[in-house]
Short mmCIF file of C-alpha atoms in Angstrom, two decimals:
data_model
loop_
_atom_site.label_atom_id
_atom_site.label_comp_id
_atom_site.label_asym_id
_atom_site.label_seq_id
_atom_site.Cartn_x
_atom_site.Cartn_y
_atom_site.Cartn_z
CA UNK P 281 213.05 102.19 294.54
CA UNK P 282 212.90 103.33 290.90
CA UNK P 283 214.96 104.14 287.88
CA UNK P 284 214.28 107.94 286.21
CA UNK P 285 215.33 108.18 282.86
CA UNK P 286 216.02 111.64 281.29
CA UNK P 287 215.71 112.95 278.05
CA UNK P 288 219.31 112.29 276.79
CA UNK P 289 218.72 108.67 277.89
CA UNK P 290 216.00 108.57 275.82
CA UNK P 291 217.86 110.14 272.56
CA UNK P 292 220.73 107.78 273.35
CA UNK P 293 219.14 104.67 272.02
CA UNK P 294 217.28 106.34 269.06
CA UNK P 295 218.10 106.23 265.81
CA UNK P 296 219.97 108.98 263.71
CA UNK P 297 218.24 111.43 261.70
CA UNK P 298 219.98 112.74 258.86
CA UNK P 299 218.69 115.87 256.49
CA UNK P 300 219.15 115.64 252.67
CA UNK P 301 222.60 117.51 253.09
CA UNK P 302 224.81 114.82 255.21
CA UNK P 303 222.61 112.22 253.28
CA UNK P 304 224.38 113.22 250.25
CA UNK P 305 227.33 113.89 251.53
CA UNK P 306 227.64 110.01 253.42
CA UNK P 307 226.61 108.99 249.19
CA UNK P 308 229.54 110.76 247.80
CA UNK P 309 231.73 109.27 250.02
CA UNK P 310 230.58 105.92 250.09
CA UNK P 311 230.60 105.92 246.38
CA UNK P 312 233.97 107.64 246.52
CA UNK P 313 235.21 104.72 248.39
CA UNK P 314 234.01 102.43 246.61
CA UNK P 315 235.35 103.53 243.04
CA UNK P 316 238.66 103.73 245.11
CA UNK P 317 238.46 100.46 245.93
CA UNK P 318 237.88 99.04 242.98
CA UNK P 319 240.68 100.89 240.64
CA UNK P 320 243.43 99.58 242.53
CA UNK P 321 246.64 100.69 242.01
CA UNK P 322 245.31 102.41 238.66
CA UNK P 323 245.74 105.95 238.28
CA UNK P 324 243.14 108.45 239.07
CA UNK P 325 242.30 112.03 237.65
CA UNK P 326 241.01 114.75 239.87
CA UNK P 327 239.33 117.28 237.67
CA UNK P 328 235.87 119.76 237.85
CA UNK P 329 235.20 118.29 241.29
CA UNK P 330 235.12 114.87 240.01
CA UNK P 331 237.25 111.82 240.94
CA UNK P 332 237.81 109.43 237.82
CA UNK P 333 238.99 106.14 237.09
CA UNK P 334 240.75 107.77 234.07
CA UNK P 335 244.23 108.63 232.95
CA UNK P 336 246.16 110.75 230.34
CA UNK P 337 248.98 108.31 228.89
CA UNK P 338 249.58 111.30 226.19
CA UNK P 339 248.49 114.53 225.26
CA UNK P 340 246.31 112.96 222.86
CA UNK P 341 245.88 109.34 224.89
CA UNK P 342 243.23 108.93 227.56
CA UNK P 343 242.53 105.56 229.21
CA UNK P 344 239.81 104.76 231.58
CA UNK P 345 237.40 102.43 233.19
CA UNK P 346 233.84 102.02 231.53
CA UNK P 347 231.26 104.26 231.47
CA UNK P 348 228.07 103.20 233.52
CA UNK P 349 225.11 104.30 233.61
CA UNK P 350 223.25 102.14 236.23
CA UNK P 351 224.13 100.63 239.60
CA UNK P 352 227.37 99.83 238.32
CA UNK P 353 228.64 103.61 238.30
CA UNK P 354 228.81 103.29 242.26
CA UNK P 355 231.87 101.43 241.26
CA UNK P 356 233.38 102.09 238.02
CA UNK P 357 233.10 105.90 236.05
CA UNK P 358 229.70 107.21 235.97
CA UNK P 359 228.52 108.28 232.50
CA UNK P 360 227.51 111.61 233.03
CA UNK P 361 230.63 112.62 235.10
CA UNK P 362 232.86 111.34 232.15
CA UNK P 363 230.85 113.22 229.45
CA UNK P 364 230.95 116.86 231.86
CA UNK P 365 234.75 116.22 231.90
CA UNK P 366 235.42 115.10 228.61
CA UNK P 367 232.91 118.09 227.21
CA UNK P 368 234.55 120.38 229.88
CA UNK P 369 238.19 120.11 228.60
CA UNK P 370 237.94 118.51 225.39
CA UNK P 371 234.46 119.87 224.00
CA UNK P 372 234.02 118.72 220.07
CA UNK P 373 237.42 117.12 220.32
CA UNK P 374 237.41 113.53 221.55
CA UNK P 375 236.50 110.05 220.01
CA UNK P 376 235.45 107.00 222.46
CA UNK P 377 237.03 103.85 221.48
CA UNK P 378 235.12 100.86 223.40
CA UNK P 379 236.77 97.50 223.76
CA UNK P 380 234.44 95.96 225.74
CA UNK P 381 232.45 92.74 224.26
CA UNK P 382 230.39 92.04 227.02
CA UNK P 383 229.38 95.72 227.81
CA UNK P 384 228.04 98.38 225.53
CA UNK P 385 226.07 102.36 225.58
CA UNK P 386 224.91 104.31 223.37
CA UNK P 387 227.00 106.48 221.14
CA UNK P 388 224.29 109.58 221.39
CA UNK P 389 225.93 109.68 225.01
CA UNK P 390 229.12 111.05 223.74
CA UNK P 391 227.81 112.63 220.36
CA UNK P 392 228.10 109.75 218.24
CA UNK P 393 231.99 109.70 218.50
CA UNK P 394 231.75 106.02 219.45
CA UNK P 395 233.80 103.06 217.90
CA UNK P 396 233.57 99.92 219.05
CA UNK P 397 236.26 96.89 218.84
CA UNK P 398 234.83 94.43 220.91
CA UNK P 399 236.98 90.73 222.38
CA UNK P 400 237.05 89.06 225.45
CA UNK P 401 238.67 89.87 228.69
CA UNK P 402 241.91 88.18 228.62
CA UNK P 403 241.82 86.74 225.46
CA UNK P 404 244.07 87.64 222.02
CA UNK P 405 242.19 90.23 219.64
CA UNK P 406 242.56 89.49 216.15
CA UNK P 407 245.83 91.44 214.48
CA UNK P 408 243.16 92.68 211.92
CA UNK P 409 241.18 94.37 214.74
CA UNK P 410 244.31 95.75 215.88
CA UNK P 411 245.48 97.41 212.56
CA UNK P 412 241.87 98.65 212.05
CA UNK P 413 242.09 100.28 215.85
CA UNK P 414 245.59 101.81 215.23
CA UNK P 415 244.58 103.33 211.67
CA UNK P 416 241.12 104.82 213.18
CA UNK P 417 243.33 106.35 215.78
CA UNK P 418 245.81 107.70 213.54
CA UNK P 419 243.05 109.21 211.24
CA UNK P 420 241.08 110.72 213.99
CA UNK P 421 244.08 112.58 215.69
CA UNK P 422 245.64 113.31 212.55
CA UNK P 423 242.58 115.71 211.42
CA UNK P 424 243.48 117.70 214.59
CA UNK P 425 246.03 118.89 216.83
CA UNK P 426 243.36 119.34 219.60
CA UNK P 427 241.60 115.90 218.97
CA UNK P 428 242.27 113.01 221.58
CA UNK P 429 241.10 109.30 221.65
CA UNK P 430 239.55 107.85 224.94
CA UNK P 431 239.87 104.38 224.62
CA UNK P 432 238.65 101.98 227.63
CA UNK P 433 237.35 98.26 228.26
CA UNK P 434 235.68 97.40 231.30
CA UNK P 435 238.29 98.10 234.21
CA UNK P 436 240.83 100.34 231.74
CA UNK P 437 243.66 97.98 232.62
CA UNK P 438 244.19 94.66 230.51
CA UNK P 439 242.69 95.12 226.77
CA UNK P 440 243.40 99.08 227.12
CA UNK P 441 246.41 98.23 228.08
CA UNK P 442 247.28 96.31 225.26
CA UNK P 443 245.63 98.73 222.16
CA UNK P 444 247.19 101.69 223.92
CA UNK P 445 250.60 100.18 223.57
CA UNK P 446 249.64 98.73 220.29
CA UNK P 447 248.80 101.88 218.90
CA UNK P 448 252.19 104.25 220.64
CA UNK P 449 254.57 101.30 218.86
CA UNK P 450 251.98 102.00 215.63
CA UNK P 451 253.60 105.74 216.20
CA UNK P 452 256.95 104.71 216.41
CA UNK P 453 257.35 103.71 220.04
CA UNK P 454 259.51 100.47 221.28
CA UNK P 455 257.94 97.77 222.91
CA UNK P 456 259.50 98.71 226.07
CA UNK P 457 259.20 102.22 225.65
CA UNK P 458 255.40 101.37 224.95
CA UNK P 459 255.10 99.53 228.42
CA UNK P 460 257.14 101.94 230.32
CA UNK P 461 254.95 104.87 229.32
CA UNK P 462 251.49 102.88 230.00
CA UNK P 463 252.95 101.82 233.59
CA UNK P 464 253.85 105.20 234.39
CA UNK P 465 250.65 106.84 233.46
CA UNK P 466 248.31 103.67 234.10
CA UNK P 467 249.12 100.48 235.59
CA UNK P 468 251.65 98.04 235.82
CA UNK P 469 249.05 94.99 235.60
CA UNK P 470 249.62 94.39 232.00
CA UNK P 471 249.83 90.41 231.69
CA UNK P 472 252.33 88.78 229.35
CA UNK P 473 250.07 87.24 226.84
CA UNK P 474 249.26 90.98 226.39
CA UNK P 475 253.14 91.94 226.12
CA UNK P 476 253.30 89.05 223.82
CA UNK P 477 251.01 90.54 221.28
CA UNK P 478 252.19 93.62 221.04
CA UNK P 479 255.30 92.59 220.69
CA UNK P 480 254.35 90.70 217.51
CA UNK P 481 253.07 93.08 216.46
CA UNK P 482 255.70 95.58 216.60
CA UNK P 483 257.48 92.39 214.84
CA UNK P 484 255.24 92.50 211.69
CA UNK P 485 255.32 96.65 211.99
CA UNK P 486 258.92 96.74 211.55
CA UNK P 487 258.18 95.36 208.00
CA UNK P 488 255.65 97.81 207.44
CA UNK P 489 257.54 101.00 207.34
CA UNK P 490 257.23 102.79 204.20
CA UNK P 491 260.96 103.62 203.03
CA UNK P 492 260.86 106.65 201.61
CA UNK P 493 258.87 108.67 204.64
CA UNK P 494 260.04 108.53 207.96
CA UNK P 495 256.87 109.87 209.16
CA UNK P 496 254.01 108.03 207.53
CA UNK P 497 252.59 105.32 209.07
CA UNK P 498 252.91 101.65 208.06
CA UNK P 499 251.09 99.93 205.68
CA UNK P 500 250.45 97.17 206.88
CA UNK P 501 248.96 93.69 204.93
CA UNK P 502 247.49 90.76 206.68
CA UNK P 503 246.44 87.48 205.54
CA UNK P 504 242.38 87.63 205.19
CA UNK P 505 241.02 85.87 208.58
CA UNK P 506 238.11 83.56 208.07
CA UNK P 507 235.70 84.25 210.96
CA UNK P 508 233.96 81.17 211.00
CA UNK P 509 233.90 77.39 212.08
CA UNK P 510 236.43 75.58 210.03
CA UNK P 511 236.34 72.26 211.52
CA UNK P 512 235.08 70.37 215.15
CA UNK P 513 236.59 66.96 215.93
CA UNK P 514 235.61 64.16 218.92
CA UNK P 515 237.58 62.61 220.93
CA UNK P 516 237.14 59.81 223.26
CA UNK P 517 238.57 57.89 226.18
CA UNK P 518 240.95 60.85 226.00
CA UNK P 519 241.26 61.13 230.32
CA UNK P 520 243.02 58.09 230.75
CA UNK P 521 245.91 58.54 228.50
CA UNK P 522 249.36 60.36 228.87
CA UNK P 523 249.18 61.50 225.37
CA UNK P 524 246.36 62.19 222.59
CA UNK P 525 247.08 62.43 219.08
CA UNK P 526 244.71 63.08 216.37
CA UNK P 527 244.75 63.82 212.51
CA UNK P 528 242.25 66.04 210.36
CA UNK P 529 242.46 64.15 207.38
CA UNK P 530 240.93 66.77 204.99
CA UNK P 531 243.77 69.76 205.18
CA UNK P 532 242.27 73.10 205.67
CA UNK P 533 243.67 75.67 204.83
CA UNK P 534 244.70 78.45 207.78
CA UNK P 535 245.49 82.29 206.96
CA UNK P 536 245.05 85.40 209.49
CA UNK P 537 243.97 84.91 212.84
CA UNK P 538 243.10 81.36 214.27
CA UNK P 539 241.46 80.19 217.28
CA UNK P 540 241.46 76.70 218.28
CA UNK P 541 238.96 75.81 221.27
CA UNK P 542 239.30 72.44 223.05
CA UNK P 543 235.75 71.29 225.12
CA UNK P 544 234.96 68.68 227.65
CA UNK P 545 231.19 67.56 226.86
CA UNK P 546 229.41 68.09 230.21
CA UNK P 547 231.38 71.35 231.48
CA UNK P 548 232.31 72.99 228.23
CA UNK P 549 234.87 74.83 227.41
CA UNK P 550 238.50 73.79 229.07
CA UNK P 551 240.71 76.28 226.76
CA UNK P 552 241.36 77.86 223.38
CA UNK P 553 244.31 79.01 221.98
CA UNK P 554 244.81 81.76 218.95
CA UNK P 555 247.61 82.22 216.95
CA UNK P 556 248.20 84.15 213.50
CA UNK P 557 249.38 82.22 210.47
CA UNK P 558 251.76 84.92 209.83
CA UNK P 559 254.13 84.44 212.48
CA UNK P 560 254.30 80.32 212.20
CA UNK P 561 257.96 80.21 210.74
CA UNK P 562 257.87 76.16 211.19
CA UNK P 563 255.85 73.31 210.93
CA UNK P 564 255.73 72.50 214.71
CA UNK P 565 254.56 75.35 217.37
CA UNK P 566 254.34 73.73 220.97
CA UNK P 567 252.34 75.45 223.72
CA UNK P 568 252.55 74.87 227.20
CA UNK P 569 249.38 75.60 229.57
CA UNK P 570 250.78 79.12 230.41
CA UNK P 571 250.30 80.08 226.66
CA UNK P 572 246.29 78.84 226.71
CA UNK P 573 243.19 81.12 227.27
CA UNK P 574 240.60 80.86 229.38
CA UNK P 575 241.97 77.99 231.22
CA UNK P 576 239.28 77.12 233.96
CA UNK P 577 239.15 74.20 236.91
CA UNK P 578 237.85 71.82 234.85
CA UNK P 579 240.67 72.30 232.22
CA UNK P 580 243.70 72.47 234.66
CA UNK P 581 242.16 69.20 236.33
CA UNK P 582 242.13 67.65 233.09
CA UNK P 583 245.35 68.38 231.64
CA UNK P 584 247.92 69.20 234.68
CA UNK P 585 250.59 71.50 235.03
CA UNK P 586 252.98 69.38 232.91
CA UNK P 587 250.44 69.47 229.74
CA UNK P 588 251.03 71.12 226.25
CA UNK P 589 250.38 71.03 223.36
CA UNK P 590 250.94 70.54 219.93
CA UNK P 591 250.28 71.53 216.34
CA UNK P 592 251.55 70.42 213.64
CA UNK P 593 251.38 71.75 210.07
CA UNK P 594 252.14 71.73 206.38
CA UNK P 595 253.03 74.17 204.10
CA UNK P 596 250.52 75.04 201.61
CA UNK P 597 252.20 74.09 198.78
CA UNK P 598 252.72 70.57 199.94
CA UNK P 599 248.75 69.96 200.24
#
């Protein structure tokens, strides 16, 4: 007694042959997918046969995800897509803004119309960056009626979030009206620290307007930031007390942006905090562990959900 196998039994168990067609085809998809996956709830744009991790929050607004080159286009915006489009429907009329730190290209890519205003994912840029970013904006669609910005960090959401609606209150916008617009056109996922800034800054805008023309944009002055290492301090013992408090005996003194970092000597940083000397209106600001940065594991371990905490200053005039 025997078993006869046929010819489809034989194809059943081979493997599947595909030709260069369905090969690319199963790519494009799978890439597809992918990008898909990883925008979210972000709006997409659907343009020349391409599907983009990009989206028009004005005429003259365009936010997206970054630009990649390498592997990293299977999941975010590949280059060369972005440039056909943005040639394609904007040819001789667009500036890139870049607000990615950790990420970067090369301006030849999009003609040289490249500016970069690099900071950290989640983190506070410096008020100074933002009134540089708003007046290159204003400048570079000012020069033309046809002239947009594209402005993106690394997923489009968080910092482009934030300079986008930094930049439509620049123009006149409410904060509200700001965030509305972006949620509508982009995302909702804009985190509070995020709504916090602009809304000081719409705060320190409001004294900026020039009183004679309606239209013109503000002029605005900030305190000189110092960009550099002021002062480090040790601390010891500090894990087995409620409370630590601690003196700098020489003053220094703060203008502009500040950033105070706080490290644990074996796992490094636990948090920072940043704050602009322009909008401390007393001698005591108190912040809980909600209002830090770049709290990790090792930092909410440390502190606890109940910790804050605490700066005290003087006013320059009493040093």
């Amino acid at each position: 007694m025997g078993m006869g196998i046929s010819k489809s039994d034989q194809h059943a168990n081979s493997p599947t042959v595909y030709n260069g067609e369905n090969r690319m085809l199963i790519d494009f998809f799978q890439n597809l997918f992918m990008r898909n996956l990883v925008s979210k709830n972000r709006r997409r744009l659907l343009v020349g046969g391409y599907d983009l991790d990009m989206s028009y929050i004005t005429n003259h607004l365009l936010a997206m995800s970054f630009p990649f080159q390498n592997i990293g286009a299977i999941f975010r915006n590949p280059l060369s897509h972005v440039k056909t489009v943005l040639d394609m429907k904007h040819h001789g009329c667009y500036k890139v803004y870049n607000l990615c730190i950790e990420q970067s290209y090369n301006s030849s890519n999009f003609h040289g119309r490249v500016e970069v205003y690099p900071f950290e994912d989640k983190y506070v840029p410096p008020l100074s960056m933002i009134k540089r970013f708003c007046e290159s904006v204003y400048s570079w669609l000012s020069r033309d009626s046809r002239n947009i910005a594209v402005i993106h960090c690394m997923a489009g959401k968080g910092r482009t979030g934030l300079m986008v609606c930094a930049y439509l209150v620049y123009c006149g916008m409410t904060v509200d009206e700001a965030l509305d617009l972006y949620a509508e056109k982009r995302t909702t996922n804009i985190e509070g620290k995020a709504n916090a800034v602009v809304f000081y800054w719409s705060k320190l805008l409001s004294f900026a307007k020039h009183p004679f023309y309606a239209n013109a944009p503000p002029q605005v002055n900030l305190p000189r930031s110092n960009y550099r290492e002021l002062r480090r301090n040790r601390l010891y013992d500090m894990t087995t007390n409620k409370s630590v408090f601690f003196s700098i005996f020489e003053l220094q003194k703060l203008y502009g942006d500040i950033r105070v970092e706080f490290y644990e000597r074996i796992v490094g940083r636990l948090f920072y905090t940043c704050f602009n000397t322009a909008f401390i209106k007393s001698s005591f600001l108190q912040l809980k562990l909600c209002d830090l940065d770049k709290v990790g594991l090792k930092g909410w371990s440390l502190c606890g959900s109940d910790f804050c905490l605490e700066l005290l200053f003087e006013p320059v005039n009493a040093v």
